[in-house]
Amino acid sequence: PSCRRYVAGGRCKSTARLEGKVVIITGANTGIGKETARDLARRGKVIIACRDTAKAEAAASEIRAETGNQEVIAKKLDLADTKSIREFAERFLAEEKELHILINNAGVMLCPYSKTADGFEMQLGVNHLGHFLLTFLLLERLKQCAPARIVNVSSLAHHGGRIRFHDLHGEKSYNRGLAYCHSKLANVLFTRELARRLQGKFQRQEGFTANALHPGSVYSDLVRHSFVMTWMWKIFSFFLKTPCEGAQTSIYCAVAEELESVTGQYFSDCQPAYVSPRGRDDETAKKLWSVSCELLGIQWD
């Protein structure tokens, strides 16, 4: 029915092949990450980077069997622990000579107040800081393999977010719904500032891009921490995208030929989408960048 078609939203029509190319997708053992991996495995080599290695291996072997592509590899990556992120990057750089597409897809949503191994509020720590560090560690390899793309999975929820520099880790006040919004706004601002920096340096000739996206409201286990949301998701599942439909914009940002030199943008349903005024604030983006570097103990100029 046309209502269902409307819910499904845009589809990635690109048939671009990724022979000889390497893609990393974080959190690809379930939901839209897994569907993104399934599609890209029909095109090239995919590395599924997840916290739960058993689930990651199960997803990888299912995708290998289905696509006939033996180059779908599971690797351990816990974004809630900077030590794990550094170990993942180190191993990857030692084993793989190429990296063309990095899809920062993993996320936690609506979790009760908790902290990462490094003392960051969990949603900001995993959704923003973990991916910020991962991107930093892999940037040189992406640069060497340009044209390359960085794809950050954000959310429409960024409209409800603000970067609370006075209480980044929610120690003074914490609302799990708002904390998710803040972390998704951080994704948009990170993408914007990253694109600006890449452009300044070498983007012009290289086609090295960074874009963010909203996958849509997807029926997945991302809401597992909230009983109410889980219950609502079940009732309204007809009006939610399937994980496969939700993966379309990630796939589009990763492969669409027409995005070769498009950078610093935000997409939804495989087309440019509206970014909140806070998501376009360059001063906040710059400040978030330097605060993130400070928290992670890195220098990223």
Coordinates of C-alpha atoms in Angstrom, one line a residue:
P1 CA 0.0 0.0 0.0
S2 CA 1.1 3.6 -0.7
C3 CA 1.2 4.4 3.1
R4 CA 3.7 1.6 3.6
R5 CA 5.7 2.9 0.6
Y6 CA 5.7 6.3 2.2
V7 CA 7.0 4.9 5.5
A8 CA 9.7 3.0 3.7
G9 CA 11.2 6.3 2.4
G10 CA 14.0 6.7 -0.1
R11 CA 16.0 3.8 -1.6
C12 CA 19.6 3.8 -2.6
K13 CA 19.6 3.1 -6.3
S14 CA 23.3 3.1 -6.9
T15 CA 24.8 -0.2 -8.2
A16 CA 28.3 1.0 -7.5
R17 CA 30.8 -1.9 -7.0
L18 CA 33.4 -1.8 -4.3
E19 CA 35.9 -4.3 -5.7
G20 CA 39.2 -4.0 -4.0
K21 CA 37.7 -1.6 -1.5
V22 CA 37.5 -2.0 2.3
V23 CA 34.6 -0.8 4.5
I24 CA 34.4 -0.7 8.3
I25 CA 30.9 -0.6 9.8
T26 CA 30.6 -0.3 13.6
G27 CA 27.8 -2.1 15.4
A28 CA 26.9 -4.1 12.4
N29 CA 25.7 -7.3 14.2
T30 CA 22.1 -6.1 14.3
G31 CA 19.6 -3.6 13.0
I32 CA 20.5 -1.1 10.3
G33 CA 24.2 -1.7 10.7
K34 CA 23.7 -5.4 9.8
E35 CA 21.6 -4.5 6.8
T36 CA 24.2 -1.9 5.6
A37 CA 26.8 -4.7 5.9
R38 CA 24.6 -7.1 4.0
D39 CA 24.2 -4.7 1.1
L40 CA 27.9 -3.6 1.0
A41 CA 29.1 -7.2 1.2
R42 CA 27.5 -7.6 -2.3
R43 CA 29.9 -4.9 -3.5
G44 CA 33.2 -5.4 -1.6
K45 CA 35.1 -6.3 1.5
V46 CA 33.3 -5.5 4.8
I47 CA 34.6 -5.4 8.4
I48 CA 32.0 -5.7 11.0
A49 CA 33.3 -4.0 14.2
C50 CA 31.3 -4.9 17.3
R51 CA 31.5 -5.2 21.1
D52 CA 29.9 -8.7 21.2
T53 CA 32.3 -10.9 19.1
A54 CA 29.9 -13.9 19.1
K55 CA 27.0 -11.9 17.7
A56 CA 29.4 -10.2 15.2
E57 CA 30.7 -13.5 14.0
A58 CA 27.2 -14.9 13.7
A59 CA 26.2 -11.9 11.6
A60 CA 29.3 -12.1 9.5
S61 CA 28.9 -15.8 8.7
E62 CA 25.2 -15.3 7.8
I63 CA 26.2 -12.5 5.4
R64 CA 29.0 -14.6 3.9
A65 CA 26.6 -17.5 3.3
E66 CA 24.0 -15.2 1.8
T67 CA 26.2 -13.1 -0.5
G68 CA 28.9 -15.6 -1.3
N69 CA 31.5 -13.0 -0.3
Q70 CA 34.1 -14.6 2.0
E71 CA 35.6 -11.2 2.8
V72 CA 33.1 -10.3 5.5
I73 CA 35.1 -10.2 8.7
A74 CA 34.1 -9.7 12.3
K75 CA 36.4 -7.8 14.7
K76 CA 36.1 -6.8 18.3
L77 CA 35.5 -3.1 19.1
D78 CA 34.0 -1.8 22.3
L79 CA 33.2 1.9 21.8
A80 CA 32.7 2.3 25.5
D81 CA 36.4 1.7 26.1
T82 CA 39.1 3.8 24.5
K83 CA 41.6 1.0 25.1
S84 CA 39.5 -1.4 23.0
I85 CA 39.2 1.3 20.3
R86 CA 43.0 1.8 20.2
E87 CA 43.5 -2.0 20.1
F88 CA 41.0 -2.4 17.2
A89 CA 42.7 0.4 15.2
E90 CA 46.2 -1.0 15.8
R91 CA 45.2 -4.5 14.7
F92 CA 43.3 -3.2 11.7
L93 CA 46.2 -1.0 10.5
A94 CA 48.6 -3.9 11.0
E95 CA 46.4 -6.4 9.0
E96 CA 44.8 -4.2 6.3
K97 CA 46.6 -2.0 3.9
E98 CA 43.4 -0.2 2.7
L99 CA 40.4 1.6 4.0
H100 CA 38.0 3.5 1.8
I101 CA 34.7 3.8 3.8
L102 CA 34.2 4.2 7.5
I103 CA 30.6 4.0 8.7
N104 CA 30.2 5.1 12.3
N105 CA 26.9 3.3 12.8
A106 CA 26.9 1.9 16.4
G107 CA 24.9 3.6 19.0
V108 CA 23.2 3.3 22.4
M109 CA 19.9 4.9 23.1
L110 CA 17.9 5.7 26.2
C111 CA 20.1 3.8 28.6
P112 CA 19.9 4.4 32.3
Y113 CA 22.7 6.6 33.6
S114 CA 26.0 4.9 33.4
K115 CA 29.6 5.7 32.4
T116 CA 32.1 4.2 29.9
A117 CA 35.4 2.7 31.0
D118 CA 36.9 6.2 30.8
G119 CA 34.2 7.9 32.8
F120 CA 32.2 9.5 30.0
E121 CA 28.4 9.5 30.1
M122 CA 27.5 6.3 28.1
Q123 CA 25.5 7.8 25.2
L124 CA 27.9 10.7 24.5
G125 CA 30.8 8.3 25.2
V126 CA 29.7 5.6 22.7
N127 CA 27.8 7.6 20.1
H128 CA 30.2 10.6 19.8
L129 CA 33.5 10.2 21.7
G130 CA 34.1 6.6 20.7
H131 CA 33.5 7.3 17.0
F132 CA 35.5 10.5 17.2
L133 CA 38.6 8.6 18.5
L134 CA 38.1 5.7 16.0
T135 CA 37.9 8.2 13.1
F136 CA 41.1 10.0 14.4
L137 CA 43.0 6.7 14.6
L138 CA 42.0 5.6 11.1
L139 CA 42.2 9.0 9.3
E140 CA 45.7 8.6 7.8
R141 CA 44.7 5.3 6.2
L142 CA 41.5 6.7 4.7
K143 CA 43.6 9.7 3.5
Q144 CA 46.1 7.4 1.8
C145 CA 43.2 5.5 0.0
A146 CA 41.2 8.6 -1.1
P147 CA 38.7 9.0 -2.6
A148 CA 37.3 7.9 0.8
R149 CA 34.2 8.5 2.8
I150 CA 33.3 8.9 6.4
V151 CA 29.6 8.3 7.2
N152 CA 28.2 9.2 10.6
V153 CA 24.8 7.8 11.5
S154 CA 23.0 10.6 13.5
S155 CA 19.3 11.1 13.9
L156 CA 16.4 13.5 13.6
A157 CA 16.7 13.5 17.5
H158 CA 19.6 16.0 17.0
H159 CA 16.9 18.7 16.8
G160 CA 16.2 18.2 20.5
G161 CA 19.9 18.2 21.5
R162 CA 22.2 20.8 22.8
I163 CA 25.9 20.6 23.8
R164 CA 26.0 21.2 27.6
F165 CA 29.6 22.0 28.0
H166 CA 29.0 22.8 31.7
D167 CA 27.7 19.3 32.3
L168 CA 28.8 17.1 29.4
H169 CA 28.6 13.9 31.4
G170 CA 25.2 14.5 32.9
E171 CA 26.5 14.5 36.5
K172 CA 24.4 17.5 37.5
S173 CA 21.3 16.4 35.7
Y174 CA 20.5 13.5 33.4
N175 CA 17.6 12.7 31.2
R176 CA 18.2 9.6 29.1
G177 CA 16.0 10.9 26.2
L178 CA 17.8 14.2 26.1
A179 CA 21.2 12.6 26.5
Y180 CA 20.5 10.7 23.3
C181 CA 19.5 13.9 21.5
H182 CA 22.7 15.6 22.7
S183 CA 24.9 12.8 21.5
K184 CA 23.2 12.8 18.0
L185 CA 23.7 16.6 17.8
A186 CA 27.4 15.9 18.6
N187 CA 27.4 13.6 15.5
V188 CA 26.2 16.4 13.3
L189 CA 28.6 18.9 14.7
F190 CA 31.5 16.5 14.4
T191 CA 30.7 15.8 10.8
R192 CA 30.5 19.5 10.0
E193 CA 33.8 20.4 11.6
L194 CA 35.5 17.3 10.2
A195 CA 34.3 18.2 6.7
R196 CA 35.6 21.7 7.1
R197 CA 39.0 20.5 8.2
L198 CA 39.3 17.9 5.4
Q199 CA 38.2 20.5 2.8
G200 CA 40.8 23.0 4.0
K201 CA 43.6 20.4 3.7
F202 CA 43.1 18.2 0.7
Q203 CA 39.5 17.5 -0.1
R204 CA 39.4 19.5 -3.3
Q205 CA 41.4 17.1 -5.4
E206 CA 41.0 13.9 -3.4
G207 CA 37.2 13.4 -2.9
F208 CA 37.6 12.8 0.8
T209 CA 34.2 13.4 2.3
A210 CA 32.3 13.2 5.6
N211 CA 28.5 13.2 5.8
A212 CA 25.9 12.5 8.5
L213 CA 22.4 11.0 8.2
H214 CA 19.1 10.2 9.8
P215 CA 18.1 6.6 9.0
G216 CA 14.4 7.2 9.8
S217 CA 12.4 5.7 12.6
V218 CA 13.4 2.1 12.5
Y219 CA 12.0 -1.0 14.1
S220 CA 15.1 -2.3 15.8
D221 CA 16.4 -3.2 19.3
L222 CA 17.9 0.2 19.8
V223 CA 15.0 1.1 22.1
R224 CA 15.6 -2.0 24.3
H225 CA 16.5 0.1 27.4
S226 CA 13.1 1.7 27.4
F227 CA 10.0 -0.4 28.3
V228 CA 7.6 2.3 27.1
M229 CA 9.5 2.8 23.8
T230 CA 9.7 -1.0 23.2
W231 CA 5.9 -1.2 23.8
M232 CA 5.2 1.8 21.5
W233 CA 7.5 0.4 18.8
K234 CA 5.5 -2.8 18.8
I235 CA 2.2 -1.1 18.5
F236 CA 3.3 1.3 15.7
S237 CA 5.6 -1.1 13.9
F238 CA 3.6 -0.6 10.7
F239 CA 4.6 3.0 10.7
L240 CA 8.3 2.3 11.3
K241 CA 10.9 1.4 8.7
T242 CA 12.3 -2.1 8.7
P243 CA 16.1 -2.3 9.3
C244 CA 16.6 -2.8 5.6
E245 CA 14.7 0.4 4.8
G246 CA 16.5 2.2 7.5
A247 CA 19.9 1.2 6.1
Q248 CA 19.2 2.8 2.7
T249 CA 20.6 6.3 3.5
S250 CA 23.7 4.9 5.1
I251 CA 24.3 2.8 1.9
Y252 CA 23.5 5.9 -0.2
C253 CA 26.1 8.0 1.6
A254 CA 28.6 5.3 1.3
V255 CA 28.4 4.5 -2.4
A256 CA 26.3 7.0 -4.4
E257 CA 28.3 8.3 -7.3
E258 CA 26.7 11.7 -7.1
L259 CA 28.1 12.3 -3.6
E260 CA 31.7 11.9 -4.7
S261 CA 32.5 15.5 -3.8
V262 CA 29.6 16.3 -1.5
T263 CA 30.8 16.8 2.1
G264 CA 29.6 18.2 5.5
Q265 CA 26.0 17.5 4.6
Y266 CA 23.1 15.7 6.4
F267 CA 20.8 13.3 4.6
S268 CA 17.5 11.5 5.2
D269 CA 15.7 9.2 2.8
C270 CA 18.6 9.4 0.4
Q271 CA 18.4 13.2 0.0
P272 CA 19.6 16.3 1.8
A273 CA 17.7 17.1 4.9
Y274 CA 17.1 20.0 7.3
V275 CA 19.7 20.5 10.1
S276 CA 18.7 22.3 13.3
P277 CA 20.2 25.7 13.9
R278 CA 22.3 24.2 16.7
G279 CA 23.6 21.6 14.2
R280 CA 24.9 24.5 12.0
D281 CA 26.7 26.4 14.8
D282 CA 30.3 26.5 13.8
E283 CA 31.5 27.9 17.1
T284 CA 29.9 25.1 19.0
A285 CA 31.4 22.6 16.5
K286 CA 34.9 24.0 17.0
K287 CA 34.6 24.0 20.8
L288 CA 33.2 20.4 20.8
W289 CA 36.1 19.3 18.7
S290 CA 38.7 20.7 21.1
V291 CA 36.9 19.5 24.2
S292 CA 36.6 16.0 22.6
C293 CA 40.4 16.0 21.9
E294 CA 41.0 17.1 25.5
L295 CA 38.8 14.3 27.0
L296 CA 40.4 11.7 24.8
G297 CA 44.0 13.0 25.3
I298 CA 44.7 13.4 21.6
Q299 CA 45.9 16.2 19.4
W300 CA 44.0 16.4 16.2
D301 CA 44.8 19.5 14.1

